[in-house]
PDB file of C-alpha atoms and ligand atoms in Angstrom:
ATOM      1  CA  MET G   1      -0.773 129.711  15.557  1.00 69.00           C
ATOM      2  CA  SER G   2       1.622 132.067  13.799  1.00 93.00           C
ATOM      3  CA  LEU G   3       4.608 132.936  15.837  1.00 98.00           C
ATOM      4  CA  LEU G   4       4.884 136.535  17.106  1.00 98.00           C
ATOM      5  CA  ARG G   5       7.732 138.437  15.497  1.00 98.00           C
ATOM      6  CA  VAL G   6      10.237 139.833  18.541  1.00 98.00           C
ATOM      7  CA  GLY G   7      12.875 142.399  17.963  1.00 99.00           C
ATOM      8  CA  VAL G   8      15.329 142.599  20.954  1.00 99.00           C
ATOM      9  CA  LEU G   9      17.460 146.055  21.669  1.00 98.00           C
ATOM     10  CA  ALA G  10      20.434 144.851  23.937  1.00 98.00           C
ATOM     11  CA  SER G  11      23.198 146.552  24.606  1.00 98.00           C
ATOM     12  CA  GLY G  12      25.553 143.991  26.550  1.00 98.00           C
ATOM     13  CA  ARG G  13      26.225 140.314  26.951  1.00 98.00           C
ATOM     14  CA  GLY G  14      22.712 139.269  26.190  1.00 98.00           C
ATOM     15  CA  SER G  15      21.670 136.591  28.617  1.00 98.00           C
ATOM     16  CA  ASN G  16      18.275 137.469  28.684  1.00 98.00           C
ATOM     17  CA  LEU G  17      18.384 137.333  24.665  1.00 98.00           C
ATOM     18  CA  GLN G  18      19.600 133.688  25.021  1.00 98.00           C
ATOM     19  CA  ALA G  19      17.048 132.909  27.307  1.00 98.00           C
ATOM     20  CA  ILE G  20      14.455 134.240  25.182  1.00 98.00           C
ATOM     21  CA  ILE G  21      15.753 132.649  21.926  1.00 98.00           C
ATOM     22  CA  ASP G  22      16.183 129.032  23.775  1.00 98.00           C
ATOM     23  CA  ALA G  23      12.594 129.434  25.068  1.00 98.00           C
ATOM     24  CA  CYS G  24      11.458 130.325  21.336  1.00 98.00           C
ATOM     25  CA  ARG G  25      13.647 127.656  19.728  1.00 97.00           C
ATOM     26  CA  GLU G  26      12.562 124.887  22.738  1.00 98.00           C
ATOM     27  CA  GLY G  27       8.577 125.708  21.746  1.00 97.00           C
ATOM     28  CA  LYS G  28       8.009 127.146  25.295  1.00 97.00           C
ATOM     29  CA  ILE G  29       6.604 130.238  23.665  1.00 97.00           C
ATOM     30  CA  PRO G  30       4.817 131.010  20.719  1.00 98.00           C
ATOM     31  CA  ALA G  31       7.106 133.641  19.230  1.00 98.00           C
ATOM     32  CA  GLN G  32      10.465 133.731  17.100  1.00 98.00           C
ATOM     33  CA  VAL G  33      13.364 136.483  17.444  1.00 98.00           C
ATOM     34  CA  VAL G  34      13.653 138.018  14.161  1.00 98.00           C
ATOM     35  CA  VAL G  35      15.984 140.864  14.663  1.00 98.00           C
ATOM     36  CA  VAL G  36      18.382 141.735  17.331  1.00 98.00           C
ATOM     37  CA  LEU G  37      19.679 145.683  17.238  1.00 98.00           C
ATOM     38  CA  SER G  38      22.444 147.095  19.434  1.00 98.00           C
ATOM     39  CA  ASP G  39      23.329 150.559  20.087  1.00 98.00           C
ATOM     40  CA  LYS G  40      26.912 148.984  21.055  1.00 98.00           C
ATOM     41  CA  GLU G  41      29.218 147.693  18.244  1.00 96.00           C
ATOM     42  CA  GLY G  42      31.068 145.084  20.164  1.00 95.00           C
ATOM     43  CA  ALA G  43      27.967 143.794  22.224  1.00 98.00           C
ATOM     44  CA  PHE G  44      28.115 140.002  23.018  1.00 98.00           C
ATOM     45  CA  ALA G  45      24.197 139.916  22.349  1.00 98.00           C
ATOM     46  CA  LEU G  46      25.036 140.583  18.708  1.00 98.00           C
ATOM     47  CA  THR G  47      27.321 137.522  18.605  1.00 98.00           C
ATOM     48  CA  ARG G  48      24.838 135.493  19.996  1.00 98.00           C
ATOM     49  CA  ALA G  49      22.223 136.585  17.540  1.00 98.00           C
ATOM     50  CA  ALA G  50      24.390 136.015  14.450  1.00 98.00           C
ATOM     51  CA  LYS G  51      25.404 132.525  15.935  1.00 98.00           C
ATOM     52  CA  GLU G  52      21.943 131.488  15.871  1.00 97.00           C
ATOM     53  CA  GLY G  53      21.317 132.771  12.346  1.00 98.00           C
ATOM     54  CA  ILE G  54      19.455 135.847  13.538  1.00 98.00           C
ATOM     55  CA  PRO G  55      20.020 139.223  11.945  1.00 98.00           C
ATOM     56  CA  ALA G  56      22.268 141.294  14.128  1.00 98.00           C
ATOM     57  CA  ILE G  57      22.649 144.766  13.633  1.00 98.00           C
ATOM     58  CA  HIS G  58      24.550 147.600  15.001  1.00 98.00           C
ATOM     59  CA  LEU G  59      23.426 151.157  14.864  1.00 98.00           C
ATOM     60  CA  ASN G  60      25.630 153.881  16.405  1.00 98.00           C
ATOM     61  CA  PRO G  61      23.521 156.506  18.099  1.00 98.00           C
ATOM     62  CA  GLN G  62      26.725 158.706  17.439  1.00 97.00           C
ATOM     63  CA  SER G  63      26.204 158.625  13.482  1.00 98.00           C
ATOM     64  CA  PHE G  64      22.692 160.610  13.971  1.00 98.00           C
ATOM     65  CA  PRO G  65      22.028 164.224  14.414  1.00 98.00           C
ATOM     66  CA  GLY G  66      20.092 163.444  17.507  1.00 98.00           C
ATOM     67  CA  LYS G  67      17.778 160.938  19.447  1.00 98.00           C
ATOM     68  CA  GLU G  68      15.145 161.343  17.068  1.00 98.00           C
ATOM     69  CA  GLU G  69      16.595 160.673  14.221  1.00 98.00           C
ATOM     70  CA  TYR G  70      18.316 157.308  15.602  1.00 98.00           C
ATOM     71  CA  GLU G  71      15.147 156.036  17.072  1.00 98.00           C
ATOM     72  CA  ARG G  72      13.588 156.877  13.590  1.00 98.00           C
ATOM     73  CA  ALA G  73      16.275 154.413  12.207  1.00 98.00           C
ATOM     74  CA  VAL G  74      15.950 151.811  14.856  1.00 98.00           C
ATOM     75  CA  SER G  75      12.071 151.770  14.094  1.00 98.00           C
ATOM     76  CA  ALA G  76      12.768 151.501  10.414  1.00 98.00           C
ATOM     77  CA  VAL G  77      14.873 148.454  10.937  1.00 98.00           C
ATOM     78  CA  LEU G  78      12.397 146.930  13.352  1.00 98.00           C
ATOM     79  CA  LYS G  79       9.245 147.737  10.876  1.00 98.00           C
ATOM     80  CA  ASP G  80      11.406 146.122   8.121  1.00 98.00           C
ATOM     81  CA  HIS G  81      11.536 142.979   9.949  1.00 98.00           C
ATOM     82  CA  ARG G  82       7.775 143.177  10.780  1.00 98.00           C
ATOM     83  CA  VAL G  83       8.387 143.169  14.503  1.00 98.00           C
ATOM     84  CA  GLU G  84       5.377 142.802  16.567  1.00 98.00           C
ATOM     85  CA  LEU G  85       6.867 143.041  20.061  1.00 99.00           C
ATOM     86  CA  VAL G  86      10.212 145.017  20.728  1.00 99.00           C
ATOM     87  CA  CYS G  87      11.940 143.695  23.988  1.00 99.00           C
ATOM     88  CA  LEU G  88      14.475 145.734  25.472  1.00 98.00           C
ATOM     89  CA  ALA G  89      17.094 143.145  27.236  1.00 98.00           C
ATOM     90  CA  GLY G  90      19.833 145.002  29.134  1.00 97.00           C
ATOM     91  CA  TYR G  91      19.143 147.727  26.437  1.00 98.00           C
ATOM     92  CA  MET G  92      20.886 150.896  28.165  1.00 95.00           C
ATOM     93  CA  ARG G  93      19.303 153.964  26.793  1.00 97.00           C
ATOM     94  CA  LEU G  94      15.831 155.729  27.701  1.00 97.00           C
ATOM     95  CA  VAL G  95      13.453 154.687  24.840  1.00 98.00           C
ATOM     96  CA  GLY G  96      11.755 157.852  23.731  1.00 98.00           C
ATOM     97  CA  LYS G  97       8.448 158.861  21.639  1.00 98.00           C
ATOM     98  CA  THR G  98       9.476 158.020  18.423  1.00 98.00           C
ATOM     99  CA  ILE G  99       9.826 154.199  19.260  1.00 98.00           C
ATOM    100  CA  LEU G 100       7.081 154.406  21.401  1.00 98.00           C
ATOM    101  CA  ASP G 101       4.774 155.906  18.684  1.00 98.00           C
ATOM    102  CA  ALA G 102       5.794 153.324  16.116  1.00 98.00           C
ATOM    103  CA  PHE G 103       5.158 150.336  18.708  1.00 98.00           C
ATOM    104  CA  PRO G 104       2.179 151.363  21.089  1.00 98.00           C
ATOM    105  CA  ASN G 105       2.258 149.041  23.899  1.00 98.00           C
ATOM    106  CA  ARG G 106       4.354 146.775  21.986  1.00 98.00           C
ATOM    107  CA  VAL G 107       7.736 147.441  24.016  1.00 98.00           C
ATOM    108  CA  ILE G 108       8.412 145.899  27.363  1.00 98.00           C
ATOM    109  CA  ASN G 109      11.317 145.679  29.232  1.00 98.00           C
ATOM    110  CA  ILE G 110      13.391 143.688  32.111  1.00 98.00           C
ATOM    111  CA  HIS G 111      14.469 145.433  35.163  1.00 98.00           C
ATOM    112  CA  PRO G 112      16.609 143.852  37.928  1.00 98.00           C
ATOM    113  CA  ALA G 113      14.787 145.123  41.036  1.00 98.00           C
ATOM    114  CA  LEU G 114      11.114 145.183  42.318  1.00 98.00           C
ATOM    115  CA  LEU G 115       9.869 148.384  40.531  1.00 98.00           C
ATOM    116  CA  PRO G 116       8.843 150.985  41.449  1.00 98.00           C
ATOM    117  CA  ALA G 117      11.906 150.688  43.948  1.00 98.00           C
ATOM    118  CA  PHE G 118      15.388 151.097  42.567  1.00 98.00           C
ATOM    119  CA  PRO G 119      14.664 152.040  38.752  1.00 98.00           C
ATOM    120  CA  GLY G 120      17.455 153.347  36.733  1.00 97.00           C
ATOM    121  CA  LEU G 121      21.109 152.032  36.856  1.00 97.00           C
ATOM    122  CA  HIS G 122      22.502 149.365  39.259  1.00 98.00           C
ATOM    123  CA  GLY G 123      18.921 148.005  40.572  1.00 98.00           C
ATOM    124  CA  GLN G 124      21.084 145.438  42.507  1.00 98.00           C
ATOM    125  CA  ARG G 125      23.459 147.396  44.391  1.00 98.00           C
ATOM    126  CA  GLN G 126      20.617 150.102  45.156  1.00 98.00           C
ATOM    127  CA  ALA G 127      18.770 147.180  46.831  1.00 98.00           C
ATOM    128  CA  LEU G 128      21.766 146.067  48.433  1.00 98.00           C
ATOM    129  CA  GLU G 129      22.642 149.747  49.947  1.00 98.00           C
ATOM    130  CA  TYR G 130      19.493 150.459  50.929  1.00 98.00           C
ATOM    131  CA  GLY G 131      19.302 147.070  52.916  1.00 98.00           C
ATOM    132  CA  VAL G 132      15.786 145.667  51.871  1.00 98.00           C
ATOM    133  CA  ARG G 133      15.635 141.965  52.530  1.00 98.00           C
ATOM    134  CA  PHE G 134      13.892 141.016  49.250  1.00 98.00           C
ATOM    135  CA  SER G 135      14.555 142.255  45.986  1.00 98.00           C
ATOM    136  CA  GLY G 136      13.960 140.798  42.626  1.00 98.00           C
ATOM    137  CA  CYS G 137      12.785 141.792  38.835  1.00 99.00           C
ATOM    138  CA  THR G 138      10.144 143.352  37.014  1.00 98.00           C
ATOM    139  CA  VAL G 139       9.091 142.557  33.493  1.00 99.00           C
ATOM    140  CA  HIS G 140       7.229 146.040  32.537  1.00 98.00           C
ATOM    141  CA  PHE G 141       5.739 147.854  29.597  1.00 98.00           C
ATOM    142  CA  VAL G 142       7.634 150.765  28.685  1.00 98.00           C
ATOM    143  CA  ASP G 143       6.353 154.560  28.814  1.00 97.00           C
ATOM    144  CA  GLU G 144       8.318 157.412  28.262  1.00 96.00           C
ATOM    145  CA  GLY G 145       9.706 157.627  31.979  1.00 96.00           C
ATOM    146  CA  CYS G 146      12.830 155.480  33.611  1.00 97.00           C
ATOM    147  CA  ASP G 147      11.091 152.410  34.551  1.00 98.00           C
ATOM    148  CA  THR G 148       7.889 153.542  35.017  1.00 98.00           C
ATOM    149  CA  GLY G 149       5.450 151.642  32.705  1.00 98.00           C
ATOM    150  CA  PRO G 150       2.508 149.365  33.635  1.00 98.00           C
ATOM    151  CA  ILE G 151       4.013 146.057  35.559  1.00 98.00           C
ATOM    152  CA  ILE G 152       3.714 142.786  33.743  1.00 98.00           C
ATOM    153  CA  LEU G 153       5.252 140.236  36.122  1.00 98.00           C
ATOM    154  CA  GLN G 154       7.659 140.419  39.101  1.00 99.00           C
ATOM    155  CA  ALA G 155       9.667 137.481  40.873  1.00 99.00           C
ATOM    156  CA  VAL G 156      11.215 137.849  44.342  1.00 99.00           C
ATOM    157  CA  VAL G 157      14.596 136.824  45.683  1.00 98.00           C
ATOM    158  CA  PRO G 158      15.964 136.981  49.160  1.00 98.00           C
ATOM    159  CA  VAL G 159      18.832 139.469  50.072  1.00 98.00           C
ATOM    160  CA  LEU G 160      21.325 137.480  52.043  1.00 98.00           C
ATOM    161  CA  ASP G 161      23.327 139.000  54.719  1.00 98.00           C
ATOM    162  CA  THR G 162      26.434 137.561  53.143  1.00 98.00           C
ATOM    163  CA  ASP G 163      25.477 139.028  49.403  1.00 98.00           C
ATOM    164  CA  THR G 164      27.505 141.240  47.445  1.00 98.00           C
ATOM    165  CA  GLU G 165      26.284 143.107  44.532  1.00 98.00           C
ATOM    166  CA  GLU G 166      27.826 140.172  42.184  1.00 98.00           C
ATOM    167  CA  THR G 167      25.971 137.397  44.165  1.00 98.00           C
ATOM    168  CA  LEU G 168      22.703 139.263  44.510  1.00 98.00           C
ATOM    169  CA  ALA G 169      22.606 140.089  40.765  1.00 98.00           C
ATOM    170  CA  ALA G 170      23.320 136.178  39.869  1.00 98.00           C
ATOM    171  CA  ARG G 171      20.358 135.260  41.842  1.00 98.00           C
ATOM    172  CA  ILE G 172      18.121 138.000  40.377  1.00 98.00           C
ATOM    173  CA  LEU G 173      19.394 137.179  36.653  1.00 98.00           C
ATOM    174  CA  GLU G 174      18.394 133.520  37.379  1.00 98.00           C
ATOM    175  CA  GLN G 175      14.911 134.732  37.630  1.00 98.00           C
ATOM    176  CA  GLU G 176      14.968 137.026  34.860  1.00 98.00           C
ATOM    177  CA  HIS G 177      15.800 134.239  32.629  1.00 98.00           C
ATOM    178  CA  ARG G 178      12.631 132.604  33.726  1.00 98.00           C
ATOM    179  CA  LEU G 179      10.407 135.577  33.913  1.00 98.00           C
ATOM    180  CA  TYR G 180      10.948 137.304  30.588  1.00 98.00           C
ATOM    181  CA  PRO G 181      10.138 134.452  28.629  1.00 98.00           C
ATOM    182  CA  GLU G 182       7.050 133.862  30.213  1.00 98.00           C
ATOM    183  CA  ALA G 183       5.910 137.636  29.904  1.00 98.00           C
ATOM    184  CA  ILE G 184       6.543 137.159  26.183  1.00 98.00           C
ATOM    185  CA  LYS G 185       4.202 133.814  26.350  1.00 98.00           C
ATOM    186  CA  LEU G 186       1.404 136.086  28.211  1.00 98.00           C
ATOM    187  CA  PHE G 187       1.664 138.614  25.354  1.00 98.00           C
ATOM    188  CA  ALA G 188       1.817 136.465  22.286  1.00 98.00           C
ATOM    189  CA  GLU G 189      -1.152 134.601  23.701  1.00 98.00           C
ATOM    190  CA  GLY G 190      -2.986 137.834  23.672  1.00 98.00           C
ATOM    191  CA  ARG G 191      -3.607 137.821  27.434  1.00 98.00           C
ATOM    192  CA  LEU G 192      -2.262 141.144  28.590  1.00 98.00           C
ATOM    193  CA  LYS G 193      -4.635 143.992  29.150  1.00 98.00           C
ATOM    194  CA  ILE G 194      -3.539 147.408  30.237  1.00 98.00           C
ATOM    195  CA  GLU G 195      -6.172 148.957  32.399  1.00 97.00           C
ATOM    196  CA  GLY G 196      -4.457 152.372  33.321  1.00 95.00           C
ATOM    197  CA  ARG G 197      -1.501 151.479  35.570  1.00 97.00           C
ATOM    198  CA  ARG G 198      -2.265 147.946  36.058  1.00 98.00           C
ATOM    199  CA  VAL G 199      -1.898 144.869  33.708  1.00 98.00           C
ATOM    200  CA  LEU G 200      -4.504 142.152  33.969  1.00 98.00           C
ATOM    201  CA  ILE G 201      -3.924 138.747  33.090  1.00 98.00           C
ATOM    202  CA  LYS G 202      -6.728 137.019  31.399  1.00 96.00           C
ATOM    203  CA  ASN G 203      -7.403 133.523  32.468  1.00 88.00           C
TER     204      ASN G 203
HETATM  205  C1  GAR T   1      19.798 142.261  33.462  1.00 80.02           C
HETATM  206  O1  GAR T   1      20.173 142.367  34.704  1.00 80.02           O
HETATM  207  C2  GAR T   1      18.891 143.385  33.168  1.00 80.02           C
HETATM  208  O2  GAR T   1      17.794 143.169  33.874  1.00 80.02           O
HETATM  209  C3  GAR T   1      19.480 144.837  33.342  1.00 80.02           C
HETATM  210  O3  GAR T   1      20.770 144.729  32.716  1.00 80.02           O
HETATM  211  C4  GAR T   1      21.202 143.366  32.731  1.00 80.02           C
HETATM  212  C5  GAR T   1      21.448 142.913  31.031  1.00 80.02           C
HETATM  213  O4  GAR T   1      21.976 141.300  31.121  1.00 80.02           O
HETATM  214  N1  GAR T   1      18.952 145.986  32.822  1.00 80.02           N
HETATM  215  C6  GAR T   1      18.727 146.950  33.434  1.00 80.02           C
HETATM  216  O5  GAR T   1      19.354 147.294  34.316  1.00 80.02           O
HETATM  217  C7  GAR T   1      17.825 147.907  32.758  1.00 80.02           C
HETATM  218  N2  GAR T   1      17.493 149.264  33.416  1.00 80.02           N
HETATM  219  P1  GAR T   1      22.012 140.721  29.983  1.00 80.02           P
HETATM  220  O6  GAR T   1      22.599 141.611  28.690  1.00 80.02           O
HETATM  221  O7  GAR T   1      22.742 139.590  29.962  1.00 80.02           O
HETATM  222  O8  GAR T   1      20.593 140.065  29.656  1.00 80.02           O
END
């Protein structure tokens, strides 16, 4: 079976990127990361990619007249590398129509909360401040809203009385590193079917 060609967009430290790369390398998922793109010049995600011999590209949004032009450039890089699935991994920008039209139903994201609770920034802090007993993470298809697309997989973790934002984030992150490769595996195996808001998993 040929390997699914994955492009990753990341803005920060790239620990989810690393989990995806490792799972691919270990043969746990029939995929390969073929390009990593960041909107942030010094993103550690780019360093990780370069270290793995994966093309690591910085595109500065400020160098483009607007979001559409920036997204056209991002899409062109992804297309150049014949990307079949775009994974957002700590990509701190709202993906718009240009990228979504270029990759219909082929953009997925991981969010550090049980959506639809606590979308947007600081999902872990929002959960702690709200006082929920459980939080977790969600892998979902991306649509034009903020963390509103159809949900692929979720993992639950307890929120402890002693938790700080950091300890809760660490507990969730451990699950993120397991869940994201699992979702990519399902996609690569052609087992995901979107029906309205629901994602059905075949077999
Ligand atoms: C992760 O916790 C991810 O879920 C979150 O950013 C972190 C990136 O960490 N994403 C969002 O909050 C998106 N709304 P990483 O760079 O180490 O993968």
